[in-house]
Short mmCIF file of C-alpha atoms in Angstrom, two decimals:
data_model
loop_
_atom_site.label_atom_id
_atom_site.label_comp_id
_atom_site.label_asym_id
_atom_site.label_seq_id
_atom_site.Cartn_x
_atom_site.Cartn_y
_atom_site.Cartn_z
CA MET A 288 -0.20 0.04 -0.03
CA THR A 289 1.20 3.36 -0.89
CA ILE A 290 0.53 6.33 1.45
CA ASP A 291 -0.02 9.81 0.17
CA ALA A 292 2.51 11.73 2.52
CA ALA A 293 1.14 15.28 0.98
CA SER A 294 -1.89 14.34 2.73
CA LEU A 295 -0.73 13.68 6.08
CA PRO A 296 0.12 16.45 8.69
CA TYR A 297 3.11 16.91 10.54
CA ARG A 298 3.37 16.08 14.10
CA PRO A 299 4.23 18.98 16.58
CA CYS A 300 7.11 18.45 18.46
CA VAL A 301 9.84 19.87 21.11
CA GLY A 302 13.14 19.73 20.53
CA VAL A 303 15.79 20.53 23.39
CA MET A 304 19.54 21.25 22.87
CA LEU A 305 20.92 20.71 26.31
CA VAL A 306 24.08 22.18 26.85
CA ASN A 307 26.46 22.02 29.80
CA ASP A 308 28.64 24.69 31.43
CA ALA A 309 31.68 23.42 28.58
CA GLY A 310 29.69 24.12 25.70
CA ARG A 311 28.86 20.45 24.83
CA VAL A 312 25.87 19.11 24.09
CA PHE A 313 23.58 16.03 25.09
CA VAL A 314 23.00 13.46 22.99
CA GLY A 315 21.42 9.75 23.39
CA LYS A 316 22.02 6.98 21.79
CA ARG A 317 18.21 5.65 20.42
CA ILE A 318 16.96 2.48 21.87
CA ASP A 319 14.58 1.59 19.05
CA ASN A 320 17.14 1.97 16.45
CA LYS A 321 18.29 -1.37 14.93
CA GLU A 322 20.56 0.29 12.32
CA GLY A 323 23.20 1.17 14.27
CA ASP A 324 24.91 4.34 15.86
CA ALA A 325 21.12 6.43 16.27
CA TRP A 326 21.93 9.36 18.42
CA GLN A 327 19.95 12.70 18.81
CA MET A 328 18.91 15.55 21.23
CA PRO A 329 15.78 15.21 23.61
CA GLN A 330 12.47 15.60 21.77
CA GLY A 331 9.06 14.32 21.41
CA GLY A 332 5.31 15.00 20.57
CA ILE A 333 3.49 18.18 21.98
CA ASP A 334 0.15 16.79 23.57
CA ASP A 335 -3.03 18.58 22.67
CA GLY A 336 -3.13 21.69 25.07
CA GLU A 337 0.22 21.62 26.41
CA GLU A 338 2.56 24.75 26.28
CA LEU A 339 5.92 24.48 24.34
CA HIS A 340 8.19 25.03 27.62
CA ALA A 341 6.16 22.76 29.57
CA ALA A 342 6.32 19.72 26.73
CA ALA A 343 9.97 20.78 26.60
CA MET A 344 10.50 20.38 30.61
CA ARG A 345 8.21 16.84 30.42
CA GLU A 346 10.45 15.67 27.07
CA LEU A 347 13.76 16.29 28.92
CA ALA A 348 12.60 14.89 32.15
CA GLU A 349 11.55 11.65 30.67
CA GLU A 350 14.16 11.35 28.49
CA THR A 351 16.99 12.36 30.54
CA GLY A 352 15.82 12.52 33.96
CA VAL A 353 17.14 15.89 34.53
CA ALA A 354 14.61 18.24 36.24
CA SER A 355 13.44 21.58 35.42
CA SER A 356 15.13 23.40 38.20
CA LEU A 357 18.50 22.20 36.49
CA VAL A 358 17.95 24.09 33.63
CA THR A 359 17.85 27.61 32.31
CA ILE A 360 16.12 28.46 29.01
CA ILE A 361 18.50 30.11 26.95
CA ALA A 362 16.42 30.83 23.40
CA GLU A 363 13.85 29.29 21.53
CA THR A 364 13.95 28.95 17.46
CA ARG A 365 12.36 31.77 15.77
CA GLU A 366 10.09 29.54 13.92
CA GLU A 367 9.04 25.82 13.34
CA LEU A 368 11.28 23.39 11.38
CA PHE A 369 9.81 20.99 9.54
CA TYR A 370 11.16 17.17 7.99
CA ASP A 371 9.84 14.91 6.54
CA LEU A 372 10.01 10.87 7.09
CA PRO A 373 11.53 8.68 4.54
CA GLU A 374 9.18 6.42 2.57
CA GLU A 375 10.30 3.31 4.46
CA LEU A 376 9.15 5.01 7.64
CA LEU A 377 5.75 6.44 6.18
CA GLY A 378 2.98 4.33 7.96
CA ARG A 379 5.23 2.44 10.20
CA LEU A 380 5.83 5.38 12.81
CA TRP A 381 2.86 7.45 15.04
CA LYS A 382 0.46 4.55 13.94
CA GLY A 383 1.10 6.42 10.26
CA ARG A 384 -0.87 9.48 11.25
CA PHE A 385 1.86 12.11 10.53
CA ARG A 386 4.37 12.75 7.56
CA GLY A 387 7.25 14.15 9.54
CA GLN A 388 7.33 16.23 12.18
CA ARG A 389 7.27 20.31 12.74
CA GLN A 390 9.25 21.45 15.96
CA ARG A 391 10.13 24.07 17.82
CA TRP A 392 13.28 24.01 19.69
CA LEU A 393 14.80 25.06 22.76
CA LEU A 394 18.42 25.85 24.22
CA LEU A 395 18.71 24.92 27.55
CA ARG A 396 21.88 25.45 30.18
CA PHE A 397 22.49 22.60 32.53
CA ALA A 398 23.35 23.76 35.84
CA GLY A 399 23.68 20.06 37.02
CA SER A 400 26.18 17.42 37.16
CA ASP A 401 26.38 13.98 35.00
CA ALA A 402 24.95 12.24 38.02
CA ASP A 403 21.58 13.77 37.61
CA ILE A 404 21.45 12.52 34.11
CA VAL A 405 18.92 9.02 34.31
CA LEU A 406 18.23 7.66 31.51
CA ASP A 407 15.70 4.84 32.93
CA ALA A 408 13.65 7.79 34.33
CA HIS A 409 10.58 7.15 32.45
CA ASP A 410 9.48 3.56 31.30
CA PRO A 411 10.16 2.94 28.63
CA ALA A 412 13.26 4.54 28.04
CA GLU A 413 14.21 5.77 24.66
CA PHE A 414 17.99 5.99 25.17
CA ASN A 415 20.42 3.24 26.46
CA GLU A 416 23.73 5.60 26.21
CA TRP A 417 24.54 8.95 26.36
CA ARG A 418 27.82 11.33 25.99
CA TRP A 419 28.32 15.12 25.86
CA VAL A 420 29.54 16.01 22.28
CA GLU A 421 30.78 18.81 20.29
CA PRO A 422 28.06 21.43 18.55
CA HIS A 423 29.44 20.83 15.15
CA GLU A 424 29.39 16.75 15.66
CA LEU A 425 25.74 16.55 15.80
CA PRO A 426 24.76 16.52 12.15
CA ASP A 427 26.97 13.75 11.41
CA LEU A 428 25.41 11.85 14.66
CA ILE A 429 21.88 11.79 13.82
CA VAL A 430 19.94 9.82 11.14
CA PRO A 431 20.24 11.45 7.75
CA PHE A 432 16.42 12.61 7.21
CA LYS A 433 16.78 15.25 10.50
CA ARG A 434 20.31 16.70 9.47
CA ARG A 435 19.15 19.42 7.93
CA VAL A 436 16.94 20.34 10.95
CA TYR A 437 19.84 20.13 13.13
CA ARG A 438 21.95 22.32 10.77
CA GLN A 439 19.42 24.80 11.37
CA VAL A 440 19.36 24.42 15.27
CA LEU A 441 22.89 25.00 14.91
CA GLU A 442 22.86 28.04 12.90
CA GLU A 443 20.55 29.73 15.40
CA PHE A 444 21.90 28.76 18.75
CA GLY A 445 25.71 28.21 17.70
CA PRO A 446 26.33 31.96 19.07
CA LEU A 447 24.76 31.58 21.91
CA ILE A 448 26.10 28.13 23.19
#
């Protein structure tokens, strides 16, 4: 069965660029990617009626265990950033309801320690490993269909990191 991607909406989503005091960025290795190294920054859907900052803090806590009291919001992308799913994932992710995501990204400064990062804070966990990386490394770590968005986030947040 062929899915007409153009007839599907984009999933509303928030992304979090979490940076430490050394200017490095948190990335987690996705548990559900069987093809190998799939690293990404925390991100997830915005629930109906949920405010953007609340969604960001919820996703951050679920995926990293980091409490909102340990972060400061530095910036938000000026506009939504979009990506489309590759054809092989259409119909498989999000119960086939979306063609991709429309994302707002927040830059957050982390004031905690590495001990504050707990990947299994939420069940099920999304990441099985994590690390701090240099910002310029991000596009090479992410799955190819999200690279353009990561480059846009870097372009906008890079001077603020």
